[in-house]
PDB file of C-alpha atoms and ligand atoms in Angstrom:
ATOM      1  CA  UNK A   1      27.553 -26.467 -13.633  1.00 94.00           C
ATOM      2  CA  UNK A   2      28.221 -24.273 -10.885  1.00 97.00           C
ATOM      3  CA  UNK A   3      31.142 -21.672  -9.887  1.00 97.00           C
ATOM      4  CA  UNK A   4      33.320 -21.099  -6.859  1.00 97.00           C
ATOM      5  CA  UNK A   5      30.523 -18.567  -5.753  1.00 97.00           C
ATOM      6  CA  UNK A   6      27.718 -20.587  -6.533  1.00 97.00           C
ATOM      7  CA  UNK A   7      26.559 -19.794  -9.394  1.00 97.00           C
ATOM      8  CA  UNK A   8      25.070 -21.589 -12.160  1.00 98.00           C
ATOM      9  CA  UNK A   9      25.838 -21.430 -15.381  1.00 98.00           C
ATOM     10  CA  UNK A  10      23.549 -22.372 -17.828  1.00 98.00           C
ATOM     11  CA  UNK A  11      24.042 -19.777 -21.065  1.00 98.00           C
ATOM     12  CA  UNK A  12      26.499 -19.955 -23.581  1.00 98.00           C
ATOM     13  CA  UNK A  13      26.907 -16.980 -25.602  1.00 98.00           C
ATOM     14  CA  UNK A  14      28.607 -17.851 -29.189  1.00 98.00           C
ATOM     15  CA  UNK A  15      30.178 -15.159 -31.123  1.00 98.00           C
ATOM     16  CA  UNK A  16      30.236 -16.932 -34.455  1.00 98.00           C
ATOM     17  CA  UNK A  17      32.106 -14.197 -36.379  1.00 98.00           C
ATOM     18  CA  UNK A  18      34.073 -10.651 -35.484  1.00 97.00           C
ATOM     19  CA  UNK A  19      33.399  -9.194 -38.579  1.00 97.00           C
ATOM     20  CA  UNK A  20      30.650  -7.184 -39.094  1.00 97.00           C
ATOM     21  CA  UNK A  21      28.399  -4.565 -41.657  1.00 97.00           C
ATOM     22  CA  UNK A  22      28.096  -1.711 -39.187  1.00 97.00           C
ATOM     23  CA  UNK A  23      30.695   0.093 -37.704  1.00 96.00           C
ATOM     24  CA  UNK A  24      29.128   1.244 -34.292  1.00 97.00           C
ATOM     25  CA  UNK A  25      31.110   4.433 -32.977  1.00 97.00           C
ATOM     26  CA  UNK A  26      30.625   2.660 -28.983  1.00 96.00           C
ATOM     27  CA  UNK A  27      31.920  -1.034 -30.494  1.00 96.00           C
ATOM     28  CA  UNK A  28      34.248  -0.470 -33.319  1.00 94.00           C
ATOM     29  CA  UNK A  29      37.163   2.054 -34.554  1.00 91.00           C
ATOM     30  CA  UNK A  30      36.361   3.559 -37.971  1.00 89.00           C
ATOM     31  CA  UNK A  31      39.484   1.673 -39.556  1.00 88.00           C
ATOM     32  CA  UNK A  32      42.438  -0.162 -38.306  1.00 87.00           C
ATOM     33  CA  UNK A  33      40.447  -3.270 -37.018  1.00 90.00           C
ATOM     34  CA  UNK A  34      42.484  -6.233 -36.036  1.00 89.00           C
ATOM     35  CA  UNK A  35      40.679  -8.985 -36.882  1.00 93.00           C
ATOM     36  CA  UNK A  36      41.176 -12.954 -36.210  1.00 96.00           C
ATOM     37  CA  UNK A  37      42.757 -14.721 -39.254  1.00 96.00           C
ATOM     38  CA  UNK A  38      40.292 -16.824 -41.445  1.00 95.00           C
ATOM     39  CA  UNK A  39      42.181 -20.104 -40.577  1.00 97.00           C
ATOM     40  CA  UNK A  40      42.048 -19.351 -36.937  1.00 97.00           C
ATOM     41  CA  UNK A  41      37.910 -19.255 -36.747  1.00 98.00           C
ATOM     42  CA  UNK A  42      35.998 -22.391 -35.509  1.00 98.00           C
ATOM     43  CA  UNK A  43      34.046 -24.109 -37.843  1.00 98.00           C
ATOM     44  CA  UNK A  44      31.139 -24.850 -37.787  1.00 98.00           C
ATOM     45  CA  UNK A  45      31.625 -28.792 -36.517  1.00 98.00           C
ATOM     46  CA  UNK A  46      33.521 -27.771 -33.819  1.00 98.00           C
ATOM     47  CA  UNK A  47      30.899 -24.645 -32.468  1.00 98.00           C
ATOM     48  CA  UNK A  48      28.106 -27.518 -32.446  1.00 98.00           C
ATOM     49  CA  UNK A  49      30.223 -29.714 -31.263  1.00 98.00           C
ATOM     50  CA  UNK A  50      31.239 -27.377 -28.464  1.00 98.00           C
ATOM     51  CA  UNK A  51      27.707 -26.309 -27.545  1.00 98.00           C
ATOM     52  CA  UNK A  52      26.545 -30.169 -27.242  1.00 98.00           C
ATOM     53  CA  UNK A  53      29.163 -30.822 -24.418  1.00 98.00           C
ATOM     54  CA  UNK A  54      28.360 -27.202 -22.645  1.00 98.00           C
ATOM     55  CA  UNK A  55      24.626 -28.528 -22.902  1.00 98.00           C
ATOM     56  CA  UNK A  56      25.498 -32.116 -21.455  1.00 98.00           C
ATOM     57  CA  UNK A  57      27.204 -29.940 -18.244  1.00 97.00           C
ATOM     58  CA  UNK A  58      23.736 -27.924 -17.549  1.00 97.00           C
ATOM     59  CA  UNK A  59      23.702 -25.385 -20.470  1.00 98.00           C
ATOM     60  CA  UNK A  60      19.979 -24.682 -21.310  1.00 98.00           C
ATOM     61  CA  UNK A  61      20.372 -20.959 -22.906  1.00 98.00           C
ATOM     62  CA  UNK A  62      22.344 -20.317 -26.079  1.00 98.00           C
ATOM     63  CA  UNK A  63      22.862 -16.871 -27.579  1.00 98.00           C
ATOM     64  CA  UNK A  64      24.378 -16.949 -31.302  1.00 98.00           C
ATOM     65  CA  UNK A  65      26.220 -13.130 -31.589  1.00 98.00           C
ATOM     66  CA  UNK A  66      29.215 -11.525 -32.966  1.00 96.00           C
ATOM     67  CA  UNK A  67      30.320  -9.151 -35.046  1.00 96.00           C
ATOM     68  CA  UNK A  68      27.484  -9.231 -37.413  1.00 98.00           C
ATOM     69  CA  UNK A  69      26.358 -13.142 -37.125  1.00 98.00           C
ATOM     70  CA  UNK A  70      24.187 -12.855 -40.465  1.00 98.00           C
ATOM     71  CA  UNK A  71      27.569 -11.814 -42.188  1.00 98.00           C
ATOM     72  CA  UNK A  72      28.844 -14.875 -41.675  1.00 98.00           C
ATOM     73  CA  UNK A  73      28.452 -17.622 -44.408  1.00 97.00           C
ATOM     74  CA  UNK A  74      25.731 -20.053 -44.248  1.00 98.00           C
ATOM     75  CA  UNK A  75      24.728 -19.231 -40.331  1.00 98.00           C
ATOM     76  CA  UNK A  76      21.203 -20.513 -40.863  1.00 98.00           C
ATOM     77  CA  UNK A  77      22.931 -23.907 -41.230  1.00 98.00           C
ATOM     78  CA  UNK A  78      24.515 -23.495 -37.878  1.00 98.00           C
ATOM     79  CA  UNK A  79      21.636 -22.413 -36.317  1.00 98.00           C
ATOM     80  CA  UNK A  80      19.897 -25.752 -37.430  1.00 98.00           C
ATOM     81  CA  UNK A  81      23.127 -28.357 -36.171  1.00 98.00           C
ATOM     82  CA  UNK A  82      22.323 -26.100 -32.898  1.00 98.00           C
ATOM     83  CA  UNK A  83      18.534 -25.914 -32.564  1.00 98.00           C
ATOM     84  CA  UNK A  84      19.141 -30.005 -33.284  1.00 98.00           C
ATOM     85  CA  UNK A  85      20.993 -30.483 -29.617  1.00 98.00           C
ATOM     86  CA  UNK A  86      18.611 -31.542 -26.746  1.00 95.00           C
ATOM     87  CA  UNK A  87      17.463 -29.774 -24.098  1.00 96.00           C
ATOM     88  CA  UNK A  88      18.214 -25.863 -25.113  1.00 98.00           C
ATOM     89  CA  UNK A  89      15.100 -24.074 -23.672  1.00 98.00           C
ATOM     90  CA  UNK A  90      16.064 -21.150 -25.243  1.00 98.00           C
ATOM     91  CA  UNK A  91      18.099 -20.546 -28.666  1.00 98.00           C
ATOM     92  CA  UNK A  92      18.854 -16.508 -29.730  1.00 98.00           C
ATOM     93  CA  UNK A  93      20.437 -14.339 -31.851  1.00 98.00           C
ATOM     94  CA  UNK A  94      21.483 -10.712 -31.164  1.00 98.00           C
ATOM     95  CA  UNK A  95      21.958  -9.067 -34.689  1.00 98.00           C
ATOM     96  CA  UNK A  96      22.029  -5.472 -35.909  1.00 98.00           C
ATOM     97  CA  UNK A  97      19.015  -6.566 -37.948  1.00 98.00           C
ATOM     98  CA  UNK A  98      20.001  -4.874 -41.604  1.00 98.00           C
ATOM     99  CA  UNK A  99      20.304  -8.416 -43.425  1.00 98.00           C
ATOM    100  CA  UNK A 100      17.042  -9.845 -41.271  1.00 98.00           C
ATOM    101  CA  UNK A 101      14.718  -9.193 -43.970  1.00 98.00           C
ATOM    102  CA  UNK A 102      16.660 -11.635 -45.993  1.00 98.00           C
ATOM    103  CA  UNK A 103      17.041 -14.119 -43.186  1.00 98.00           C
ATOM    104  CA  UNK A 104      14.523 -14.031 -40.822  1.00 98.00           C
ATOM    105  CA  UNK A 105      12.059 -16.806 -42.388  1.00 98.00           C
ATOM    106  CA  UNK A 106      15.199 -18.978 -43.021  1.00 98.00           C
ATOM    107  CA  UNK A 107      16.396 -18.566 -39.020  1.00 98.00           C
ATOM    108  CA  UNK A 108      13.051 -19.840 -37.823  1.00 98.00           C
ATOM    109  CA  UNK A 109      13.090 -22.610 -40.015  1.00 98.00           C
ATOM    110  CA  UNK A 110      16.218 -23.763 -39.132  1.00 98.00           C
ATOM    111  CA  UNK A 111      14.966 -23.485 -35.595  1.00 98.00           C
ATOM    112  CA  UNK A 112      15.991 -20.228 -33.595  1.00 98.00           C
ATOM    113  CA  UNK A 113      13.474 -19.330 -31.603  1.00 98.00           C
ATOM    114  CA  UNK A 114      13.467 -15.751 -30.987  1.00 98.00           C
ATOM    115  CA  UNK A 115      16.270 -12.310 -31.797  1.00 98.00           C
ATOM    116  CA  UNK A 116      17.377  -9.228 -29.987  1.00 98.00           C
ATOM    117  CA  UNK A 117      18.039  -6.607 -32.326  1.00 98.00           C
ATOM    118  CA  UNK A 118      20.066  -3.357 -31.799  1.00 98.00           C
ATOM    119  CA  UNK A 119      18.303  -0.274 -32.306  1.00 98.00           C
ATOM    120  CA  UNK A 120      19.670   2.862 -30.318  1.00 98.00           C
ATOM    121  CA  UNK A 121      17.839   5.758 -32.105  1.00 98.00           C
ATOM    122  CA  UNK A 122      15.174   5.887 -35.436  1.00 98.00           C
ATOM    123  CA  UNK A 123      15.928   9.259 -36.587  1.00 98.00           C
ATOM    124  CA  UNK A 124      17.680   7.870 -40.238  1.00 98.00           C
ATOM    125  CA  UNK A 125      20.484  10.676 -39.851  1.00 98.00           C
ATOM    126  CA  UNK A 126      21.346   9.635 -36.060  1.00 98.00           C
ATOM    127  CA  UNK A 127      21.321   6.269 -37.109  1.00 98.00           C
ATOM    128  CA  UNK A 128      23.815   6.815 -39.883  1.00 98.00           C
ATOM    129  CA  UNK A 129      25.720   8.969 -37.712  1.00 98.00           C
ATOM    130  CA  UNK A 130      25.995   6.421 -34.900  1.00 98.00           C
ATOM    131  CA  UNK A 131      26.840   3.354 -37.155  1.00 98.00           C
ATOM    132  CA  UNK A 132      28.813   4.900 -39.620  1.00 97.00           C
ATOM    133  CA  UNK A 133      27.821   2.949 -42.689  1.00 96.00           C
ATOM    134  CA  UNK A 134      23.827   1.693 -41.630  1.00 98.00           C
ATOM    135  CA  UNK A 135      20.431   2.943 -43.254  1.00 98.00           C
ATOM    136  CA  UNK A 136      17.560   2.462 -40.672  1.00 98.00           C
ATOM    137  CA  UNK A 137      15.476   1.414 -42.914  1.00 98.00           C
ATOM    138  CA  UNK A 138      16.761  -1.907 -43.132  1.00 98.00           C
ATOM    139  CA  UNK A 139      16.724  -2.345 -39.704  1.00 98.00           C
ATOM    140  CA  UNK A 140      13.111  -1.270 -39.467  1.00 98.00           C
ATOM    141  CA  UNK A 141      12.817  -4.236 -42.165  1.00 98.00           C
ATOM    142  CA  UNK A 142      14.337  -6.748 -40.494  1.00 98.00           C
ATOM    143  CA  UNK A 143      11.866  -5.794 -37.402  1.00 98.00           C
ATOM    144  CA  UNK A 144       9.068  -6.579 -39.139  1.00 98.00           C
ATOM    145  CA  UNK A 145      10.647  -9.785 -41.189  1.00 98.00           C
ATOM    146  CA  UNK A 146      11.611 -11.080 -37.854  1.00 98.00           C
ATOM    147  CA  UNK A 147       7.786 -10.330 -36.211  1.00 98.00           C
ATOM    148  CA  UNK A 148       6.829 -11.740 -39.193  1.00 98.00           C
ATOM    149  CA  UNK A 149       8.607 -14.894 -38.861  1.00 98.00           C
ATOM    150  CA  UNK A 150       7.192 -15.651 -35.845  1.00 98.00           C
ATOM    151  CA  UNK A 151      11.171 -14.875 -33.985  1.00 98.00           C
ATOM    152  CA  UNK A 152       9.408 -13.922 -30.551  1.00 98.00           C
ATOM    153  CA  UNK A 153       9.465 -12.054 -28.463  1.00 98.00           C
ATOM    154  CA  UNK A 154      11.421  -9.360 -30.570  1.00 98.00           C
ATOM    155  CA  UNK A 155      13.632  -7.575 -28.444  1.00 98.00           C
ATOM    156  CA  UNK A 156      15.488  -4.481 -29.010  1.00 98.00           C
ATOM    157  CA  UNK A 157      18.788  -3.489 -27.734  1.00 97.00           C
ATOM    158  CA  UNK A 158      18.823   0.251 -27.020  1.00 98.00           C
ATOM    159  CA  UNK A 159      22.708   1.684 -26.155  1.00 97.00           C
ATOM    160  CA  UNK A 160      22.338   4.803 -24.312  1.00 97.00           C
ATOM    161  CA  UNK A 161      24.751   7.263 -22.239  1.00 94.00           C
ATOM    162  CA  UNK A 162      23.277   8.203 -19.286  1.00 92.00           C
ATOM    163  CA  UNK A 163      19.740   7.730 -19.314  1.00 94.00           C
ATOM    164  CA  UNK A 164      16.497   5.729 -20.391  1.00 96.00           C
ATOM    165  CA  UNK A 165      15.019   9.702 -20.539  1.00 97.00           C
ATOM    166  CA  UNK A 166      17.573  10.755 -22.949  1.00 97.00           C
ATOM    167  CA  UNK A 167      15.605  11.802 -26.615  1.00 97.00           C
ATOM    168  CA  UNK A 168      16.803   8.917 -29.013  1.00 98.00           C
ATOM    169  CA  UNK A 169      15.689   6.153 -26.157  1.00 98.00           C
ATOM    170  CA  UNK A 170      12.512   7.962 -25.278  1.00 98.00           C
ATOM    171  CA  UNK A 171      11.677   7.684 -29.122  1.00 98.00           C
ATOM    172  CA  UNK A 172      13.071   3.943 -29.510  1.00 98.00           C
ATOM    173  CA  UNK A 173      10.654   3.204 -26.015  1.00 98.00           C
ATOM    174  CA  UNK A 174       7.490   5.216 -28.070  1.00 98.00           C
ATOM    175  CA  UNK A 175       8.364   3.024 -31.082  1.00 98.00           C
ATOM    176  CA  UNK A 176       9.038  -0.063 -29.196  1.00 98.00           C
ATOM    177  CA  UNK A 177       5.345   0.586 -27.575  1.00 98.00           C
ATOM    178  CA  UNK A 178       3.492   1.132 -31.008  1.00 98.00           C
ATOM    179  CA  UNK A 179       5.365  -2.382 -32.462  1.00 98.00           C
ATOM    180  CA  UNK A 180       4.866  -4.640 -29.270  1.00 96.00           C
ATOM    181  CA  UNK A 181       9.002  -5.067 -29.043  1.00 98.00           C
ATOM    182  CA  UNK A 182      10.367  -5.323 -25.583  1.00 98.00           C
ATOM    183  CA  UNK A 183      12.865  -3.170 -24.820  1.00 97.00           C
ATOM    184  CA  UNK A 184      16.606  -2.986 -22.801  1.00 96.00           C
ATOM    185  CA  UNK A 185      18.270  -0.411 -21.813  1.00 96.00           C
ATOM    186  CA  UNK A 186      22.069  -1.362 -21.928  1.00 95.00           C
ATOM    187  CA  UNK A 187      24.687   1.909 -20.547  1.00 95.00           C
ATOM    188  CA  UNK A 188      27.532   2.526 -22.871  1.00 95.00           C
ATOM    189  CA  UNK A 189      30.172   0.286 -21.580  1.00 93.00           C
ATOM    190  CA  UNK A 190      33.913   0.328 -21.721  1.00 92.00           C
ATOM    191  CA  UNK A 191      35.952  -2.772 -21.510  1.00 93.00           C
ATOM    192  CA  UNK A 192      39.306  -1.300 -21.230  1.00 92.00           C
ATOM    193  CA  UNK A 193      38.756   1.244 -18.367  1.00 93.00           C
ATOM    194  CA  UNK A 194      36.175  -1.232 -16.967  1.00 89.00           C
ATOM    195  CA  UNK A 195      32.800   0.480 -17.079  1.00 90.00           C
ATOM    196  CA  UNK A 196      29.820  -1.727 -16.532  1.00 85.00           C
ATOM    197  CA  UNK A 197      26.472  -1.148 -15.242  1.00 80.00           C
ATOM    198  CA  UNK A 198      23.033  -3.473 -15.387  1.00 82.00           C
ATOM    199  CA  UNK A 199      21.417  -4.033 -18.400  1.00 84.00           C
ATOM    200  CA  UNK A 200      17.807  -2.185 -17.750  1.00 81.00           C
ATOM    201  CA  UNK A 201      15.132  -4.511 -18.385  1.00 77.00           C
ATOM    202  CA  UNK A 202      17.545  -7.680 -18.780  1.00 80.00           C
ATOM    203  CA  UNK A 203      20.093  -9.480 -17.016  1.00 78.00           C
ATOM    204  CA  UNK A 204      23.171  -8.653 -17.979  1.00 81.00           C
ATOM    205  CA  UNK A 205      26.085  -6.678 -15.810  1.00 83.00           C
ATOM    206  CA  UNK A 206      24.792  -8.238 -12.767  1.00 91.00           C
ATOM    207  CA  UNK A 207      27.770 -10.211 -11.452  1.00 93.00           C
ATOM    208  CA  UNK A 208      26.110 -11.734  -8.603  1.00 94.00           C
ATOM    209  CA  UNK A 209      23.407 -13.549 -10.998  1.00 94.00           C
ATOM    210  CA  UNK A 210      25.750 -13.738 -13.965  1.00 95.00           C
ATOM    211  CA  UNK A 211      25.202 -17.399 -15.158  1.00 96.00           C
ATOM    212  CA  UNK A 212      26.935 -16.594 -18.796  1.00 97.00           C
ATOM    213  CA  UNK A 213      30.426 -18.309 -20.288  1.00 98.00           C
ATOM    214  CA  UNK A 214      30.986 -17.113 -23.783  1.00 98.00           C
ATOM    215  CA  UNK A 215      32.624 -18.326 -27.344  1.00 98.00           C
ATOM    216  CA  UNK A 216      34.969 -16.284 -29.490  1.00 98.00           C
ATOM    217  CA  UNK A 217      34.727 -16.917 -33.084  1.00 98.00           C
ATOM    218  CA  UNK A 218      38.606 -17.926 -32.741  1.00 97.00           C
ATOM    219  CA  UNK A 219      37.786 -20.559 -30.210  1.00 98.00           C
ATOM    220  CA  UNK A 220      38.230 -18.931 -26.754  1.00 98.00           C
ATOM    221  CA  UNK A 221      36.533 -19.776 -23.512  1.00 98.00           C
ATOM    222  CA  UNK A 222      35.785 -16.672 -21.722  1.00 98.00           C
ATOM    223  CA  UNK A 223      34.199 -16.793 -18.618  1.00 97.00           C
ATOM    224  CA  UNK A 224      33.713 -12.694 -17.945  1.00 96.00           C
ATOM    225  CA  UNK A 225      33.181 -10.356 -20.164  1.00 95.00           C
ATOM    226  CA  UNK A 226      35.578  -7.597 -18.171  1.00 94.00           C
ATOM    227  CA  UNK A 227      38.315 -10.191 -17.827  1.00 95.00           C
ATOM    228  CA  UNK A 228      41.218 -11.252 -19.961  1.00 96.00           C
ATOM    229  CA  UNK A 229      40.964 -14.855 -18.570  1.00 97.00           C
ATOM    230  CA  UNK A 230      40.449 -16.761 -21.727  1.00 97.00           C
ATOM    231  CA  UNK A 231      40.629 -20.574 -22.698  1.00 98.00           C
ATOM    232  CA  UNK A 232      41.590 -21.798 -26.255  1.00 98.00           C
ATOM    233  CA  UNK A 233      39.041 -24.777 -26.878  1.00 98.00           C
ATOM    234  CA  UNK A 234      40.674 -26.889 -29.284  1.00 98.00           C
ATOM    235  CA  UNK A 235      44.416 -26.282 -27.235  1.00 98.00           C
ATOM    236  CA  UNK A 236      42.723 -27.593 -23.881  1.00 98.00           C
ATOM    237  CA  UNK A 237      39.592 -29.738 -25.290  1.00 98.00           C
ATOM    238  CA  UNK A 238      36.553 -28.950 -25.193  1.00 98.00           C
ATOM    239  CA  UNK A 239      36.062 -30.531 -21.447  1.00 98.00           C
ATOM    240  CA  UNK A 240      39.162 -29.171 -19.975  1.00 98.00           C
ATOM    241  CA  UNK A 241      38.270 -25.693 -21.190  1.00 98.00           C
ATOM    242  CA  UNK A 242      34.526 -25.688 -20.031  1.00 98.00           C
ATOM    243  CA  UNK A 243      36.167 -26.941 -16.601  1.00 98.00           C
ATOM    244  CA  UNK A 244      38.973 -23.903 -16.619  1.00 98.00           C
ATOM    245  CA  UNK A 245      36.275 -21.537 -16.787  1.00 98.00           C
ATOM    246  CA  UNK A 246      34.270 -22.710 -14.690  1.00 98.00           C
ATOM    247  CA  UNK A 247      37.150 -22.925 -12.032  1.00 97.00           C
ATOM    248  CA  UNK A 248      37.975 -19.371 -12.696  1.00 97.00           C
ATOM    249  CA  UNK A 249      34.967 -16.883 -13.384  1.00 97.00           C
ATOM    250  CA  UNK A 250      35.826 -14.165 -10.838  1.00 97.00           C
ATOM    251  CA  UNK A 251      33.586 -13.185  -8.185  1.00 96.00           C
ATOM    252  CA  UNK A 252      33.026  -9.920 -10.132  1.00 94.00           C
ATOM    253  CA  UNK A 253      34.749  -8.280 -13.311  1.00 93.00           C
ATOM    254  CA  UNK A 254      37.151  -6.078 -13.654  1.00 93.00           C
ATOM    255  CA  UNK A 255      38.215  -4.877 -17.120  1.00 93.00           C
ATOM    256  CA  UNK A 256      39.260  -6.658 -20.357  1.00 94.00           C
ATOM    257  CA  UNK A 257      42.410  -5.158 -22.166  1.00 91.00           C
ATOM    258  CA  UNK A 258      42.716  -8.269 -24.647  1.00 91.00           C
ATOM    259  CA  UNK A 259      39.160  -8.551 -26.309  1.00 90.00           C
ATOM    260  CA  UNK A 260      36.347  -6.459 -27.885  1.00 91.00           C
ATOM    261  CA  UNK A 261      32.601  -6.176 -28.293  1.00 91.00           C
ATOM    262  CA  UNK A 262      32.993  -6.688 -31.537  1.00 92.00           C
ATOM    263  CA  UNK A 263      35.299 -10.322 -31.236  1.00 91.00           C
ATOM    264  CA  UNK A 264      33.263 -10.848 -27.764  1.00 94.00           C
ATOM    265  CA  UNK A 265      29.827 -10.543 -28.621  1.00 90.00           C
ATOM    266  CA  UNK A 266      28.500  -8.048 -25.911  1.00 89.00           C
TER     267      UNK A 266
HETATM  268  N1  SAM B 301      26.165  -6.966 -34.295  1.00 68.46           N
HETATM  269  C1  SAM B 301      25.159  -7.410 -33.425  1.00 68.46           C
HETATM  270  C2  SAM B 301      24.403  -6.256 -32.824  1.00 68.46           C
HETATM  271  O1  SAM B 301      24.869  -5.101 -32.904  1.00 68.46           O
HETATM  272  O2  SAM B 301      23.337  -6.513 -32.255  1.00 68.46           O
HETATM  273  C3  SAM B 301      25.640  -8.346 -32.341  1.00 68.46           C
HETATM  274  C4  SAM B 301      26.959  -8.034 -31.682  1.00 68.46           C
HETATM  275  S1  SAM B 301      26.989  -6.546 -30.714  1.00 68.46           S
HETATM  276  C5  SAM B 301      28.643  -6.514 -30.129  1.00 68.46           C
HETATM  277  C6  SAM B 301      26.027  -7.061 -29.305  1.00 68.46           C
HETATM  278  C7  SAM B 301      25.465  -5.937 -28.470  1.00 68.46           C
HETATM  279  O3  SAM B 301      26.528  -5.239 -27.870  1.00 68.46           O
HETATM  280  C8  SAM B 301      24.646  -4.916 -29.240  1.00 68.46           C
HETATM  281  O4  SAM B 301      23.369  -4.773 -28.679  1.00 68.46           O
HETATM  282  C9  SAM B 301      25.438  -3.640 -29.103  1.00 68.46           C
HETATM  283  O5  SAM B 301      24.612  -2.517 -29.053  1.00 68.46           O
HETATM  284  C10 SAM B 301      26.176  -3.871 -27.813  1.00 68.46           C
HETATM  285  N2  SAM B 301      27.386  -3.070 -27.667  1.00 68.46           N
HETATM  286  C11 SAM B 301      28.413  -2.920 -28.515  1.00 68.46           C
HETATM  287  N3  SAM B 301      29.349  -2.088 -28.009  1.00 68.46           N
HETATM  288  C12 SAM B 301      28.900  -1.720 -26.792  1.00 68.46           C
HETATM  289  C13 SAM B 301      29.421  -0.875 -25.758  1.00 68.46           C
HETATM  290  N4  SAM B 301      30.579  -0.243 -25.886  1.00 68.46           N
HETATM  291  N5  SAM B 301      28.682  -0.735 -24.638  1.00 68.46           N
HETATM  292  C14 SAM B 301      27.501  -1.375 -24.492  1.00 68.46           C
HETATM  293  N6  SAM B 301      26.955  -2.179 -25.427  1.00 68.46           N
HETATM  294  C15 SAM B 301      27.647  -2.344 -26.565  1.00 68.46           C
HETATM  295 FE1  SF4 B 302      28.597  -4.244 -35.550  1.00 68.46          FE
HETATM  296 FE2  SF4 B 302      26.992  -4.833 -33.550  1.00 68.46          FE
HETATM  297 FE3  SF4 B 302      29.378  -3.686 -33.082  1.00 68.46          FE
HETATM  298 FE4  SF4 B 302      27.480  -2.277 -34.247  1.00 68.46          FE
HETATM  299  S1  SF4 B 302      27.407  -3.131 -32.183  1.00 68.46           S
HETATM  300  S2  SF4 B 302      29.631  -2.398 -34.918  1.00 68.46           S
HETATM  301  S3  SF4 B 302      26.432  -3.773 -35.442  1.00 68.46           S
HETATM  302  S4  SF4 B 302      29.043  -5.708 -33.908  1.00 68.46           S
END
């Protein structure tokens, strides 16, 4: 599957749920979320079902996200009617990693191959300060459930402001070191006024190599992240939509007034 500008997309990212466990200063308000109705999120039929026809058209990289994907109900079984479709190279989850220690075994049965977890500082104060709600401990739990589990390489998400120097990343980078976890650097972003920068150490941001479409949880196509162009899946078909995108990922983004990291998936 290739673009107008020639590029080729090959990785689906699926945001399975918008809800999440966390409430991450950066991603979400404190209260007054709008979130999609229960009736209006894809099951999980039609998610598999999706992903197989994305993989027939060239798809090789699949990225399960969210919200919070361990909050939602029975992922592990979703990740197996996934890891079951031919010719993904590469099957991940990005997850906040406080329910890991609980999941992780179960994931790799079920046949995900590796996780990105979020970590942006491990002083237990920051932490709580930054997510509102979290206790670092259980992330630190889930990092070792998920090495544990053989989920590999374990990467770790690190948000920062400004700079891989500033204090909470320098001590993420020590700890990341110490644990053999790989680490990215991703720059605070904001959709609405349009603020994106490279991912340091990964791929994203880059619009000349983007290669990404991505799945809301209520069944939207998205081809950019800093877009509003969306198309509903079971409106259009599954085909139709995958061709839409296609057709219409712009050259480079712009900003997105209509979605959220949190309903996205980052
Ligand atoms: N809940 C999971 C987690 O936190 O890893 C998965 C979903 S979260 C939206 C995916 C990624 O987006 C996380 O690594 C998170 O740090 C990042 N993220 C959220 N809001 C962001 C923002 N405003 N700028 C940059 N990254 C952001
Ligand atoms: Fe939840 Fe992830 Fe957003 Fe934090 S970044 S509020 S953990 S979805």
């Amino acid at each position: 599957m290739f673009d107008r500008f020639n590029r080729k997309l090959n990785y689906l990212r699926i945001s399975v749920t918008d809800r999440c466990n966390l409430r991450c200063t950066y991603c979400m308000p404190e209260e007054g979320i709008k979130l999609f109705n229960h009736e209006d999120i894809l099951s999980f039929d039609d998610i598999a079902g999706f992903t197989k026809v994305v993989v027939s058209k060239g798809v090789t990289k699949v990225r399960i996200t969210g919200g919070e994907p361990l909050v939602r109900k029975g992922v592990t079984v979703l990740v197996s009617m996934i890891s079951k479709i031919k010719s993904i190279e590469d099957l991940s989850m990005t997850t906040n990693g406080t329910l890991l220690k609980s999941y992780a075994q179960e994931l790799r049965t079920a046949g995900l191959h590796r996780v990105n977890i979020s970590l942006d500082t491990i002083d237990p104060v920051k932490f709580r300060a930054v997510t509102r709600i979290g206790d670092l401990n259980d992330v630190l739990e889930g990092i070792k459930a998920a090495k544990e589990a053989g989920l590999l390489p374990v990467k770790i998400n690190c948000v920062i402001k400004d700079s891989k120097e500033e204090k909470d990343a320098k001590a993420v980078t020590r700890f990341c070191e110490d644990n053999d976890l790989e680490i990215r650097y991703i720059h605070q972003m904001d959709l609405v006024r349009g603020h994106f920068s490279e991912v340091d150490g990964g791929t994203g941001g880059n619009c000349a190599l983007c290669n990404r479409l991505r799945l809301t949880s209520n069944g939207k196509l998205r081809p950019c992240l800093f877009s509003n162009i969306e198309f509903d899946i079971r409106k259009l078909g599954f085909k139709k939509a995958i061709q839409l995108a296609t057709e219409s990922k712009p050259e480079c983004g712009t900003k997105n007034e209509t979605g959220a990291f949190y309903n996205i998936g980052g």
